[in-house]
Amino acid sequence: MFDSGRLPLILLLLLLVVIGLGIRQWRSRRNTVRIHVDLGLVTPIEVQVRAHDLIERGRFEDAIKLISRESQVSRSEAEDVAKTLRAGHVLPDFPMPWEGDLPTRVRKLVADGRRKEAVFLVRSKENVSQFDAEAFVDSLPPEPTA
């Protein structure tokens, strides 16, 4: 089929190189870029409060499952969050735009009977101790009624 000359061999090699470059180009366009943004241990305050309640009742594994399910994180990340809560710390709240300033939000939580969540929110936003957060919550006058 091919004669033993060099030209067909060179053309065959050139064709293979062109095909190889085409496949490489096609693969690079086909691959998607995956971006991972590590937010650290960011957990919504209400999830932290519910998990903390479970931890206080001796249900550490249930707290891990709750955090994993509600925050959509891996089990190992949820376990890190639970260990942090068990050690008495509060994690950053999930970054979202909120209506009103911190005192307004705290008053609303207290008025809704969610004092512990209000304390956790203050601790998370202001990076203060449990004692200072409770003092802040207690120092706010009640929400004015309309």
XYZ file of N, CA and C in Angstrom:
438
model
N 0.821 -1.180 0.000
C 0.000 0.000 0.000
C 0.870 1.251 0.000
N 1.814 1.371 0.951
C 2.770 2.482 0.946
C 4.072 1.977 0.362
N 4.682 2.866 -0.374
C 6.019 2.448 -0.810
C 6.987 2.744 0.313
N 8.149 2.249 0.228
C 9.107 2.361 1.325
C 9.800 3.711 1.356
N 9.328 4.690 0.615
C 9.932 6.011 0.600
C 9.660 6.778 1.888
N 10.401 7.839 2.079
C 10.294 8.634 3.305
C 9.081 9.563 3.320
N 8.632 10.001 2.183
C 7.541 10.962 2.133
C 6.248 10.431 2.759
N 5.805 9.244 2.434
C 4.581 8.751 3.081
C 4.749 8.600 4.602
N 5.913 8.209 5.047
C 6.155 8.069 6.484
C 6.095 9.431 7.182
N 6.662 10.430 6.572
C 6.619 11.777 7.126
C 5.186 12.300 7.152
N 4.442 12.059 6.072
C 3.042 12.491 6.022
C 2.197 11.784 7.079
N 2.458 10.503 7.294
C 1.728 9.754 8.311
C 2.038 10.313 9.701
N 3.287 10.577 9.983
C 3.664 11.165 11.276
C 3.049 12.547 11.453
N 3.060 13.340 10.412
C 2.463 14.673 10.466
C 0.955 14.579 10.717
N 0.292 13.626 10.076
C -1.140 13.420 10.294
C -1.411 13.027 11.744
N -0.604 12.145 12.323
C -0.762 11.732 13.721
C -0.549 12.909 14.677
N 0.419 13.764 14.378
C 0.665 14.940 15.212
C -0.534 15.886 15.151
N -1.067 16.102 13.962
C -2.224 16.992 13.813
C -3.427 16.412 14.559
N -3.660 15.118 14.450
C -4.765 14.483 15.173
C -4.550 14.605 16.682
N -3.317 14.367 17.132
C -3.004 14.485 18.559
C -3.239 15.897 19.072
N -2.823 16.903 18.326
C -3.049 18.293 18.723
C -4.537 18.631 18.729
N -5.280 18.090 17.775
C -6.727 18.330 17.736
C -7.424 17.725 18.948
N -7.027 16.510 19.315
C -7.616 15.863 20.493
C -7.268 16.654 21.747
N -6.037 17.094 21.840
C -5.612 17.881 23.012
C -6.422 19.177 23.118
N -6.615 19.841 21.987
C -7.391 21.086 21.973
C -8.844 20.814 22.362
N -9.418 19.751 21.854
C -10.797 19.393 22.164
C -10.954 19.087 23.650
N -9.994 18.358 24.218
C -10.064 18.028 25.638
C -9.970 19.274 26.510
N -9.116 20.216 26.138
C -8.974 21.422 26.960
C -10.243 22.268 26.924
N -10.947 22.268 25.830
C -12.207 23.014 25.751
C -13.333 22.289 26.478
N -13.260 20.983 26.514
C -14.308 20.165 27.117
C -14.240 20.194 28.638
N -13.064 20.311 29.210
C -12.924 20.310 30.665
C -13.542 21.569 31.254
N -14.194 21.397 32.375
C -14.764 22.550 33.060
C -13.828 22.974 34.176
N -13.878 24.217 34.478
C -13.056 24.760 35.548
C -13.843 24.647 36.846
N -13.224 24.099 37.865
C -13.867 24.000 39.166
C -13.168 24.950 40.112
N -13.972 25.777 40.714
C -13.443 26.760 41.655
C -13.950 26.414 43.036
N -13.042 26.336 43.973
C -13.421 26.054 45.354
C -13.054 27.260 46.198
N -14.048 27.834 46.839
C -13.812 28.961 47.727
C -13.996 28.455 49.144
N -12.923 28.461 49.898
C -13.006 27.980 51.272
C -13.509 29.103 52.162
N -14.705 28.924 52.677
C -15.281 29.926 53.562
C -14.951 29.645 55.015
N -14.128 28.647 55.249
C -13.832 28.282 56.622
C -15.059 27.638 57.229
N -15.145 27.688 58.505
C -16.289 27.094 59.187
C -17.372 28.146 59.362
N -18.123 28.364 58.311
C -19.226 29.326 58.340
C -20.511 28.525 58.469
N -21.248 28.791 59.531
C -22.471 28.037 59.804
C -23.551 29.004 60.246
N -24.756 28.895 59.678
C -25.833 29.798 60.095
C -26.058 29.734 61.607
N -26.334 30.884 62.190
C -26.508 30.986 63.642
C -27.599 30.039 64.145
N -28.731 29.981 63.439
C -29.814 29.123 63.924
C -29.406 27.650 63.948
N -28.544 27.238 63.012
C -28.038 25.857 63.013
C -27.086 25.659 64.191
N -26.252 26.666 64.457
C -25.344 26.570 65.595
C -26.113 26.412 66.904
N -27.186 27.168 67.056
C -27.983 27.111 68.291
C -28.619 25.734 68.439
N -29.218 25.228 67.372
C -29.849 23.903 67.449
C -28.821 22.821 67.722
N -27.649 22.910 67.073
C -26.595 21.927 67.304
C -26.070 22.033 68.736
N -25.927 23.246 69.233
C -25.450 23.450 70.604
C -26.433 22.842 71.611
N -27.726 22.986 71.352
C -28.734 22.371 72.221
C -28.570 20.848 72.253
N -28.321 20.258 71.082
C -28.104 18.807 71.030
C -26.839 18.405 71.789
N -25.781 19.179 71.634
C -24.525 18.882 72.324
C -24.720 18.960 73.831
N -25.455 19.970 74.286
C -25.724 20.104 75.731
C -26.509 18.921 76.278
N -27.309 18.280 75.432
C -28.092 17.115 75.859
C -27.322 15.806 75.668
N -26.038 15.904 75.299
C -25.217 14.710 75.135
C -25.419 13.994 73.810
N -25.956 14.686 72.838
C -26.239 14.075 71.530
C -25.298 14.650 70.469
N -24.000 14.423 70.677
C -22.967 14.986 69.812
C -23.112 14.491 68.366
N -23.350 13.190 68.177
C -23.490 12.637 66.820
C -24.686 13.248 66.090
N -25.781 13.458 66.804
C -26.950 14.094 66.183
C -26.637 15.532 65.778
N -25.815 16.214 66.589
C -25.413 17.579 66.255
C -24.593 17.584 64.963
N -23.697 16.621 64.819
C -22.884 16.526 63.596
C -23.787 16.310 62.390
N -24.742 15.402 62.512
C -25.662 15.130 61.398
C -26.478 16.372 61.042
N -26.947 17.084 62.056
C -27.718 18.307 61.823
C -26.876 19.343 61.078
N -25.668 19.570 61.553
C -24.791 20.570 60.917
C -24.486 20.178 59.482
N -24.164 18.913 59.268
C -23.848 18.438 57.924
C -25.023 18.620 56.980
N -26.215 18.250 57.440
C -27.410 18.342 56.604
C -27.821 19.793 56.356
N -27.895 20.586 57.422
C -28.407 21.954 57.304
C -27.412 22.915 56.651
N -26.119 22.699 56.888
C -25.111 23.605 56.327
C -24.541 23.078 55.023
N -24.926 21.853 54.646
C -24.460 21.213 53.418
C -22.937 21.165 53.355
N -22.351 20.611 54.424
C -20.903 20.426 54.488
C -20.607 18.951 54.726
N -19.368 18.576 54.547
C -18.976 17.184 54.756
C -19.060 16.827 56.237
N -19.026 15.551 56.519
C -19.093 15.090 57.903
C -17.900 15.607 58.694
N -16.724 15.606 58.103
C -15.543 16.065 58.847
C -15.632 17.554 59.171
N -16.161 18.354 58.238
C -16.353 19.776 58.515
C -17.423 19.978 59.593
N -18.494 19.182 59.517
C -19.547 19.277 60.522
C -19.015 18.884 61.892
N -18.141 17.902 61.932
C -17.551 17.491 63.207
C -16.666 18.606 63.773
N -15.933 19.296 62.899
C -15.117 20.433 63.357
C -15.996 21.530 63.947
N -17.124 21.795 63.302
C -18.062 22.807 63.808
C -18.591 22.380 65.168
N -18.991 21.117 65.282
C -19.542 20.618 66.551
C -18.498 20.680 67.665
N -17.265 20.356 67.343
C -16.198 20.434 68.359
C -15.980 21.883 68.802
N -16.062 22.799 67.856
C -15.906 24.217 68.167
C -17.032 24.680 69.089
N -18.258 24.264 68.787
C -19.399 24.629 69.634
C -19.282 23.998 71.016
N -18.835 22.746 71.056
C -18.688 22.054 72.339
C -17.633 22.743 73.207
N -16.633 23.344 72.568
C -15.580 24.049 73.303
C -16.039 25.422 73.790
N -17.271 25.819 73.434
C -17.812 27.088 73.918
C -17.603 28.263 72.986
N -17.222 27.992 71.753
C -17.001 29.064 70.785
C -18.187 29.170 69.840
N -18.280 30.294 69.165
C -19.312 30.533 68.162
C -18.607 30.837 66.857
N -19.168 30.334 65.776
C -18.575 30.522 64.455
C -19.228 31.685 63.721
N -18.584 32.173 62.666
C -19.208 33.246 61.883
C -20.533 32.788 61.288
N -21.463 33.712 61.199
C -22.748 33.443 60.573
C -22.544 33.421 59.063
N -23.449 32.789 58.360
C -23.375 32.762 56.911
C -23.531 34.184 56.385
N -22.629 34.636 55.503
C -22.695 36.033 55.040
C -23.908 36.276 54.143
N -24.840 37.040 54.670
C -26.047 37.391 53.933
C -26.437 38.818 54.284
N -27.095 39.491 53.369
C -27.591 40.826 53.731
C -28.774 40.699 54.679
N -28.714 41.413 55.788
C -29.785 41.362 56.779
C -30.473 42.707 56.844
N -31.722 42.666 57.195
C -32.459 43.911 57.377
C -32.182 44.452 58.768
N -31.895 45.734 58.853
C -31.695 46.373 60.150
C -30.300 46.161 60.709
N -30.000 46.943 61.722
C -28.708 46.834 62.380
C -28.754 45.717 63.423
N -27.623 45.472 64.070
C -27.532 44.375 65.030
C -28.525 44.526 66.194
N -28.630 45.700 66.835
C -29.601 45.811 67.932
C -31.038 45.505 67.504
N -31.415 45.923 66.314
C -32.764 45.654 65.815
C -32.975 44.157 65.634
N -31.992 43.499 65.068
C -32.098 42.051 64.852
C -32.152 41.314 66.185
N -31.333 41.765 67.145
C -31.312 41.127 68.460
C -32.659 41.301 69.150
N -33.205 42.504 69.112
C -34.516 42.751 69.727
C -35.592 41.834 69.130
N -35.562 41.695 67.812
C -36.554 40.852 67.146
C -36.411 39.398 67.595
N -35.184 38.896 67.680
C -34.976 37.518 68.130
C -35.478 37.329 69.560
N -35.176 38.284 70.434
C -35.630 38.190 71.826
C -37.153 38.241 71.886
N -37.750 39.125 71.107
C -39.217 39.232 71.089
C -39.862 37.943 70.591
N -39.154 37.217 69.707
C -39.663 35.948 69.178
C -39.346 34.767 70.097
N -38.745 35.060 71.262
C -38.409 33.986 72.203
C -37.154 33.219 71.840
N -36.276 33.830 71.084
C -35.048 33.173 70.624
C -33.821 33.876 71.210
N -33.791 33.992 72.535
C -32.718 34.723 73.222
C -31.353 34.097 72.976
N -31.282 32.773 73.041
C -29.996 32.097 72.836
C -29.446 32.402 71.448
N -30.309 32.410 70.456
C -29.882 32.750 69.099
C -29.394 34.195 69.031
N -30.049 35.087 69.772
C -29.620 36.483 69.823
C -28.218 36.589 70.422
N -27.968 35.841 71.485
C -26.640 35.855 72.121
C -25.600 35.307 71.152
N -25.911 34.204 70.479
C -24.981 33.635 69.499
C -24.705 34.635 68.373
N -25.735 35.342 67.932
C -25.570 36.326 66.867
C -24.616 37.435 67.293
N -24.793 37.946 68.504
C -23.911 39.008 69.001
C -22.481 38.488 69.108
N -22.323 37.289 69.647
C -20.977 36.710 69.775
C -20.326 36.558 68.415
N -21.101 36.144 67.420
C -20.562 35.926 66.081
C -20.189 37.241 65.403
N -21.073 38.218 65.488
C -20.860 39.481 64.770
C -19.836 40.381 65.457
N -19.823 40.382 66.771
C -18.966 41.315 67.506
C -17.715 40.662 68.096
N -17.621 39.324 67.965
C -16.469 38.589 68.485
C -16.235 38.900 69.962
N -17.284 38.740 70.758
C -17.214 39.017 72.189
C -17.470 37.730 72.968
N -17.218 37.780 74.256
C -17.423 36.620 75.118
C -18.908 36.371 75.342
N -19.196 35.206 75.900
C -20.583 34.854 76.251
C -21.150 35.891 77.216
N -20.364 36.239 78.236
C -20.803 37.193 79.249
C -21.135 38.550 78.622
N -20.231 39.053 77.769
C -20.454 40.356 77.137
C -21.647 40.336 76.171
N -21.812 39.225 75.471
C -22.949 39.119 74.545
C -24.269 39.112 75.318
N -24.310 38.379 76.419
C -25.527 38.360 77.232
C -25.813 39.740 77.822
N -24.759 40.442 78.254
C -24.936 41.796 78.794
C -25.489 42.729 77.714
N -24.999 42.590 76.486
C -25.493 43.415 75.382
C -26.969 43.127 75.133
N -27.315 41.849 75.056
C -28.713 41.469 74.807
C -29.617 42.003 75.906
N -29.182 41.857 77.149
C -29.995 42.313 78.300
C -30.082 43.831 78.376
N -29.113 44.530 77.825
C -29.099 45.997 77.935
C -30.027 46.676 76.931
N -30.453 45.950 75.919
C -31.314 46.560 74.902
C -32.730 46.715 75.420
N -33.308 47.885 75.215
C -34.719 48.034 75.593
C -35.583 47.176 74.668
N -36.734 46.762 75.127
C -37.609 45.929 74.280
C -37.974 46.648 72.985
N -38.314 45.835 71.995
C -38.708 46.373 70.707
C -39.991 47.178 70.874
N -40.035 48.407 70.355
C -41.254 49.217 70.490
C -42.428 48.554 69.757
N -43.573 48.581 70.387
C -44.777 48.003 69.751
C -45.505 49.079 68.970
N -46.089 48.660 67.891
C -46.800 49.625 67.027
C -48.232 49.758 67.376
